[in-house]
Each structure stands twice: as structure tokens, then as C-alpha cells.
Short mmCIF file of C-alpha atoms and ligand atoms in Angstrom, two decimals:
data_model
loop_
_atom_site.label_atom_id
_atom_site.label_comp_id
_atom_site.label_asym_id
_atom_site.label_seq_id
_atom_site.Cartn_x
_atom_site.Cartn_y
_atom_site.Cartn_z
CA UNK A 1 203.34 137.71 34.12
CA UNK A 2 206.61 139.65 34.43
CA UNK A 3 206.33 139.66 38.24
CA UNK A 4 205.65 135.92 38.35
CA UNK A 5 208.45 135.40 35.89
CA UNK A 6 210.90 137.43 37.95
CA UNK A 7 209.96 135.60 41.17
CA UNK A 8 210.40 132.21 39.49
CA UNK A 9 213.69 133.24 37.92
CA UNK A 10 214.93 134.49 41.32
CA UNK A 11 213.94 131.22 43.03
CA UNK A 12 215.71 129.20 40.33
CA UNK A 13 218.82 131.35 40.67
CA UNK A 14 219.06 130.54 44.38
CA UNK A 15 218.58 126.85 43.69
CA UNK A 16 221.31 126.79 41.04
CA UNK A 17 223.76 128.76 43.10
CA UNK A 18 223.25 126.32 45.97
CA UNK A 19 224.04 123.38 43.66
CA UNK A 20 227.44 124.66 42.50
CA UNK A 21 229.58 123.33 45.37
CA UNK A 22 227.89 119.93 45.09
CA UNK A 23 228.71 119.69 41.37
CA UNK A 24 232.26 120.72 42.12
CA UNK A 25 232.70 117.88 44.62
CA UNK A 26 232.05 115.26 41.95
CA UNK A 27 234.34 113.43 39.52
CA UNK A 28 232.95 115.37 36.57
CA UNK A 29 234.58 118.55 37.89
CA UNK A 30 237.93 116.77 38.27
CA UNK A 31 237.52 115.39 34.73
CA UNK A 32 236.90 118.91 33.41
CA UNK A 33 239.90 120.33 35.26
CA UNK A 34 242.11 117.58 33.85
CA UNK A 35 240.51 117.80 30.42
CA UNK A 36 240.82 121.56 29.95
CA UNK A 37 244.49 121.38 30.96
CA UNK A 38 244.99 119.65 27.59
CA UNK A 39 244.99 121.80 24.47
CA UNK A 40 241.93 121.40 22.23
CA UNK A 41 239.94 119.46 24.86
CA UNK A 42 236.20 119.25 24.21
CA UNK A 43 233.47 117.69 26.36
CA UNK A 44 230.95 117.90 23.51
CA UNK A 45 229.55 114.68 22.08
CA UNK A 46 229.73 113.79 18.41
CA UNK A 47 226.17 114.94 17.66
CA UNK A 48 226.60 118.45 19.06
CA UNK A 49 230.10 118.76 17.60
CA UNK A 50 228.74 117.78 14.18
CA UNK A 51 225.92 120.33 14.28
CA UNK A 52 228.24 123.10 15.44
CA UNK A 53 230.74 122.31 12.68
CA UNK A 54 227.96 122.20 10.06
CA UNK A 55 226.83 125.64 11.24
CA UNK A 56 230.33 127.03 10.65
CA UNK A 57 231.77 126.96 14.18
CA UNK A 58 235.28 127.67 12.91
CA UNK A 59 235.70 131.43 13.13
CA UNK A 60 232.18 132.02 14.50
CA UNK A 61 231.08 134.25 17.37
CA UNK A 62 229.14 131.95 19.72
CA UNK A 63 226.77 132.82 22.56
CA UNK A 64 225.64 130.16 25.01
CA UNK A 65 222.47 130.99 26.92
CA UNK A 66 222.29 129.46 30.43
CA UNK A 67 225.86 128.21 30.12
CA UNK A 68 226.28 126.87 33.71
CA UNK A 69 229.98 126.09 34.35
CA UNK A 70 230.94 126.98 30.79
CA UNK A 71 232.26 123.54 29.90
CA UNK A 72 230.44 123.45 26.57
CA UNK A 73 231.25 127.02 25.59
CA UNK A 74 234.97 126.60 26.35
CA UNK A 75 234.87 123.38 24.32
CA UNK A 76 233.32 125.29 21.41
CA UNK A 77 236.11 127.87 21.64
CA UNK A 78 238.71 125.07 21.70
CA UNK A 79 237.05 123.63 18.58
CA UNK A 80 237.59 126.83 16.66
CA UNK A 81 234.98 129.46 17.59
CA UNK A 82 236.54 132.91 17.20
CA UNK A 83 234.67 134.42 20.13
CA UNK A 84 232.61 132.85 22.90
CA UNK A 85 230.32 134.55 25.41
CA UNK A 86 228.33 132.65 28.04
CA UNK A 87 225.28 134.00 29.86
CA UNK A 88 223.96 132.59 33.13
CA UNK A 89 222.46 133.96 36.30
CA UNK A 90 224.20 131.67 38.84
CA UNK A 91 227.37 133.44 40.03
CA UNK A 92 228.78 130.33 41.72
CA UNK A 93 228.68 128.43 38.41
CA UNK A 94 230.15 131.37 36.51
CA UNK A 95 233.05 131.38 38.99
CA UNK A 96 233.66 127.75 37.99
CA UNK A 97 233.37 128.71 34.31
CA UNK A 98 236.06 131.38 34.73
CA UNK A 99 238.27 128.86 36.51
CA UNK A 100 237.92 126.31 33.68
CA UNK A 101 238.49 129.07 31.13
CA UNK A 102 241.77 130.00 32.86
CA UNK A 103 242.87 126.36 32.98
CA UNK A 104 242.13 126.07 29.25
CA UNK A 105 244.07 129.30 28.60
CA UNK A 106 241.02 130.58 26.74
CA UNK A 107 239.38 133.98 26.45
CA UNK A 108 235.68 133.11 26.77
CA UNK A 109 233.65 135.77 28.53
CA UNK A 110 230.93 135.05 31.06
CA UNK A 111 228.13 137.50 31.72
CA UNK A 112 226.07 137.16 34.89
CA UNK A 113 222.36 137.92 34.84
CA UNK A 114 218.86 136.78 33.98
CA UNK A 115 218.72 135.52 30.40
CA UNK A 116 215.53 137.53 29.88
CA UNK A 117 217.46 140.74 30.59
CA UNK A 118 220.65 140.29 28.57
CA UNK A 119 221.86 143.85 27.85
CA UNK A 120 221.21 145.26 24.37
CA UNK A 121 224.94 145.76 23.78
CA UNK A 122 225.07 142.04 22.87
CA UNK A 123 222.38 142.36 20.18
CA UNK A 124 223.24 141.25 16.66
CA UNK A 125 226.77 140.09 17.59
CA UNK A 126 226.60 136.30 17.28
CA UNK A 127 226.73 133.78 14.44
CA UNK A 128 225.50 130.94 16.68
CA UNK A 129 223.30 131.04 19.79
CA UNK A 130 223.45 127.75 21.69
CA UNK A 131 221.41 126.12 24.43
CA UNK A 132 222.10 122.62 25.70
CA UNK A 133 220.83 119.95 28.09
CA UNK A 134 218.31 121.13 30.60
CA UNK A 135 217.66 124.77 29.85
CA UNK A 136 214.13 125.19 28.45
CA UNK A 137 212.53 123.61 31.54
CA UNK A 138 213.87 126.41 33.76
CA UNK A 139 212.27 129.12 31.67
CA UNK A 140 208.84 130.45 32.63
CA UNK A 141 208.54 132.42 29.37
CA UNK A 142 209.55 130.67 26.15
CA UNK A 143 208.38 133.54 23.94
CA UNK A 144 210.56 135.97 25.92
CA UNK A 145 213.49 133.58 25.71
CA UNK A 146 213.32 133.17 21.92
CA UNK A 147 212.97 136.93 21.49
CA UNK A 148 216.29 137.29 23.34
CA UNK A 149 217.97 134.52 21.30
CA UNK A 150 216.77 136.16 18.06
CA UNK A 151 218.03 139.62 19.03
CA UNK A 152 221.51 138.30 19.95
CA UNK A 153 221.98 136.76 16.48
CA UNK A 154 223.36 138.47 13.43
CA UNK A 155 221.07 138.31 10.39
CA UNK A 156 221.61 134.80 8.98
CA UNK A 157 222.87 133.54 12.37
CA UNK A 158 221.76 130.16 13.70
CA UNK A 159 220.02 129.13 16.89
CA UNK A 160 220.95 125.60 18.01
CA UNK A 161 219.30 123.75 20.88
CA UNK A 162 220.59 120.30 21.88
CA UNK A 163 218.17 119.32 24.58
CA UNK A 164 216.59 116.51 26.51
CA UNK A 165 213.28 115.56 24.89
CA UNK A 166 210.23 116.80 26.83
CA UNK A 167 208.71 113.30 26.66
CA UNK A 168 211.40 112.28 29.14
CA UNK A 169 209.74 114.54 31.71
CA UNK A 170 206.78 112.14 31.73
CA UNK A 171 208.95 109.54 33.46
CA UNK A 172 210.37 109.31 36.98
CA UNK A 173 213.35 106.93 36.96
CA UNK A 174 213.30 106.55 40.75
CA UNK A 175 209.68 105.39 41.00
CA UNK A 176 208.72 101.76 41.55
CA UNK A 177 207.91 101.15 37.89
CA UNK A 178 210.14 103.64 36.09
CA UNK A 179 208.78 102.59 32.68
CA UNK A 180 205.26 103.73 33.56
CA UNK A 181 204.54 107.39 32.63
CA UNK A 182 204.16 109.42 35.82
CA UNK A 183 203.45 112.93 34.52
CA UNK A 184 201.14 114.23 31.81
CA UNK A 185 202.90 115.51 28.71
CA UNK A 186 200.32 118.29 28.76
CA UNK A 187 201.08 119.38 32.34
CA UNK A 188 200.50 123.14 32.33
CA UNK A 189 201.71 124.10 35.80
CA UNK A 190 205.41 123.88 36.64
CA UNK A 191 206.83 121.21 38.90
CA UNK A 192 207.66 122.97 42.18
CA UNK A 193 210.37 120.99 43.91
CA UNK A 194 213.03 121.30 46.56
CA UNK A 195 214.98 118.25 45.52
CA UNK A 196 218.73 118.09 45.08
CA UNK A 197 220.09 119.44 41.78
CA UNK A 198 223.21 117.34 42.27
CA UNK A 199 222.58 115.19 39.20
CA UNK A 200 226.27 114.22 39.11
CA UNK A 201 226.77 112.99 42.67
CA UNK A 202 223.09 112.38 43.58
CA UNK A 203 223.73 113.80 47.04
CA UNK A 204 220.73 114.99 49.00
CA UNK A 205 220.88 118.44 50.52
CA UNK A 206 218.34 121.10 51.49
CA UNK A 207 217.77 122.59 48.06
CA UNK A 208 215.93 125.91 47.78
CA UNK A 209 212.55 125.45 46.02
CA UNK A 210 212.68 125.72 42.25
CA UNK A 211 210.36 125.63 39.24
CA UNK A 212 210.59 123.36 36.22
CA UNK A 213 208.27 123.57 33.20
CA UNK A 214 207.31 120.73 30.91
CA UNK A 215 207.38 122.70 27.67
CA UNK A 216 206.00 120.58 24.87
CA UNK A 217 208.07 120.22 21.72
CA UNK A 218 205.26 121.86 19.74
CA UNK A 219 205.36 124.91 22.01
CA UNK A 220 209.15 125.16 21.79
CA UNK A 221 209.06 125.09 17.98
CA UNK A 222 206.10 127.45 17.74
CA UNK A 223 207.65 130.07 20.07
CA UNK A 224 210.92 129.76 18.14
CA UNK A 225 209.24 130.41 14.80
CA UNK A 226 207.11 133.22 16.22
CA UNK A 227 210.33 134.98 17.29
CA UNK A 228 211.26 135.25 13.60
CA UNK A 229 213.64 132.26 13.48
CA UNK A 230 213.16 130.01 10.45
CA UNK A 231 213.13 126.32 11.36
CA UNK A 232 215.83 124.43 9.43
CA UNK A 233 216.14 121.12 11.19
CA UNK A 234 214.61 119.10 13.98
CA UNK A 235 216.28 115.77 14.73
CA UNK A 236 215.08 113.47 17.50
CA UNK A 237 217.46 110.91 19.00
CA UNK A 238 217.19 107.69 21.03
CA UNK A 239 220.21 108.57 23.21
CA UNK A 240 220.09 110.13 26.66
CA UNK A 241 221.90 113.41 27.28
CA UNK A 242 220.16 114.03 30.62
CA UNK A 243 221.43 112.77 34.02
CA UNK A 244 222.72 109.20 34.07
CA UNK A 245 219.62 107.95 35.94
CA UNK A 246 217.72 108.37 32.64
CA UNK A 247 220.03 105.92 30.84
CA UNK A 248 217.50 103.19 31.70
CA UNK A 249 215.26 104.59 28.92
CA UNK A 250 217.84 103.83 26.23
CA UNK A 251 217.82 100.63 24.15
CA UNK A 252 214.12 99.92 24.64
CA UNK A 253 212.19 97.67 22.24
CA UNK A 254 209.63 100.47 21.76
CA UNK A 255 212.03 103.38 21.96
CA UNK A 256 210.72 106.90 22.45
CA UNK A 257 212.88 109.97 21.77
CA UNK A 258 215.24 111.02 24.58
CA UNK A 259 216.92 114.06 23.08
CA UNK A 260 216.74 116.32 20.05
CA UNK A 261 218.54 119.04 18.13
CA UNK A 262 216.66 122.05 16.82
CA UNK A 263 218.26 124.43 14.35
CA UNK A 264 216.60 127.67 13.30
CA UNK A 265 217.99 130.66 11.49
CA UNK A 266 217.49 134.37 11.80
CA UNK A 267 216.49 135.73 8.43
CA UNK A 268 219.16 137.56 6.48
CA UNK A 269 218.41 141.19 5.74
CA UNK A 270 216.33 141.53 2.59
CA UNK A 271 218.41 142.80 -0.34
CA UNK A 272 216.76 146.24 -0.17
CA UNK A 273 217.70 146.58 3.52
CA UNK A 274 221.28 145.51 2.78
CA UNK A 275 221.47 148.10 -0.02
CA UNK A 276 220.01 150.78 2.25
CA UNK A 277 222.49 150.05 5.08
CA UNK A 278 225.40 150.16 2.57
CA UNK A 279 224.51 153.71 1.56
C1 SAM B 301 220.98 122.33 33.68
S1 SAM B 301 221.96 123.77 33.72
C2 SAM B 301 222.69 123.76 32.10
C3 SAM B 301 223.73 122.69 32.05
C4 SAM B 301 224.68 122.78 30.88
N1 SAM B 301 223.98 122.71 29.62
C5 SAM B 301 225.67 121.64 30.98
O1 SAM B 301 225.35 120.56 30.45
O2 SAM B 301 226.71 121.82 31.61
C6 SAM B 301 220.77 125.10 33.57
C7 SAM B 301 221.40 126.47 33.75
O3 SAM B 301 220.41 127.45 33.44
C8 SAM B 301 220.64 128.57 34.23
N2 SAM B 301 219.43 129.39 34.25
C9 SAM B 301 218.17 129.00 34.57
N3 SAM B 301 217.32 130.03 34.44
C10 SAM B 301 218.06 131.10 34.04
C11 SAM B 301 217.75 132.46 33.74
N4 SAM B 301 216.50 132.93 33.84
N5 SAM B 301 218.75 133.27 33.36
C12 SAM B 301 220.02 132.82 33.27
N6 SAM B 301 220.38 131.55 33.54
C13 SAM B 301 219.40 130.70 33.92
C14 SAM B 301 221.02 127.99 35.59
O4 SAM B 301 221.69 128.93 36.40
C15 SAM B 301 221.87 126.80 35.17
O5 SAM B 301 223.23 127.12 35.18
#
């Protein structure tokens, strides 16, 4: 399993690194450069901002796992996080993150490496561990991922995922009838594709092959709980947070969920453990 996992992670790293220049060539990069030049700029939508604020963002230490170009993490810092550390394995995207961080005049830190191998020095340091939009599908090992998220959190810290709904993976917006389900929700094997990851500019290029998993919502929640995180909230939404091509699934008469927020909390130390550590 670990060897398969490492090979898949390495393939996905190449694919993401190759996408970085394409993302940079698009308007969204220019928007971020202009945006972060303004004090207090945030690219986060109202839903994510609301959840972060409810979790006590102001003054919190925040980790973002698979942070890409850091736009969300820097936004969280601008919104009042006391400390912000992003983890991702694509160096070309982390270079962009550091550039945006400098433009914003912020002090976010970006750590390069496989999320499954985040060094132990980060354990127990964060009040909030965040993942957003298009992360779970890249992960060949959900149990391993949630174990990492749990170890990064302080006791009582919160895990927050704001993600595209896995049901969306059943649909292919570019197919002849985009409303007809194209993939089984219960697909066990990953999609192996070499398609462009330029979901901003939709430019075709020779993308290195990469692996995407259709993790069911039930599996995501179960692996989360098994890692010792207590489920607090699961909200499903009818709005699209994925690439714009999926906007066609909004405002349907028989609407299915397009995104969701999952909040789970690492248990606080039991009173006896707190008393023991105070001695
Ligand atoms: C779709 S992007 C996240 C986009 C981000 N939420 C946003 O909206 O800007 C997925 C990210 O996951 C990262 N990633 C995938 N597998 C990873 C792994 N095993 N370790 C670290 N990062 C990983 C990729 O490098 C990529 O930057």
C-alpha cells in the first residue's frame, strides 16, 4: 500500500507542478496579485469565512493541508489568524504562494512535501486544520490523511473541510448530455488521466498522468471519525465551488448537493491528563 501510495503521490506531484505556469497565465492570478496588494484582502467566500470565524479564526494558529498557491491561507491570515502554515508538495505552486504572501506583506509559512509525511515538529501546534476545494480526490489514503490532520491539531482543535461534493464526480460537464451520470458513485479504482489541470484557463497541454479518487462522503466521514476527530457539523450546499464548468449543475429543479463543509474536533485532554501534565 505504502509503495503504491508513494508512486501515486509522486505522479500527482509532477502533474501539479506542471500545471502551475498555466494557472499563473490566467486572470485569476492577476486578480490575486491585485487583491493581495490591498490590506485585508480575502478570496474566501461567505460560507468558508463564516465557518472559520465560528471556529475562532481570530488569533488562531491555522494549518492548510494541500494549500496550492496559498491564496486561501493568506486570506485566513488577513482575516485575523495569528499564525498560518501551508503544506503542499508542488514546489512551483509554493513559489507562487510565497510571492502572494510577499505582496500581501504577510508572514505565512509554506512547507514543501508530501502531506502524508509532514514532519512531527508540526504536531499539536494548530487550532484549525483546513482543506478546501479539490483535495480529498488526490489522496490515495484517507485514513493516513486524517491521522496527519489529527496529529497536527492541538487538543480541542478543529478540522474544517470545505470541499466539492463527491456526487459531482459522477458527472462529466463536457459530455453530450452533461446531466446524465457518467461515473458510478461507488467507483473503487481511481480515475487515471492525463488531462489538463488548467481549470482556470481550460488550456490543453501534455499533462503528466495523475490519479483522482472518488471518495464517498460516507468514507470521508468514517475515516475522519476513526482518526479520533469528533464530528460536529456536516452541511451540504447547492452551490458549486469546483471549476466554473460545473456551474451548469446549479439551480436545477431537482438539485443535488455540489459542495459541503465538514467540521470535526480533536478531543480535549481528559481532566486527569490535564492535571497530570500540569504537575
Ligand atoms: C486542487 S489543488 C487545491 C486548490 C486550493 N484549495 C485552491 O482552491 O486554491 C490540490 C492541491 O493538492 C496538492 N496535493 C495533492 N496531493 C498531495 C500530497 N500527497 N501532498 C501534498 N500536497 C498534495 C497539490 O499539489 C495541489 O496543490
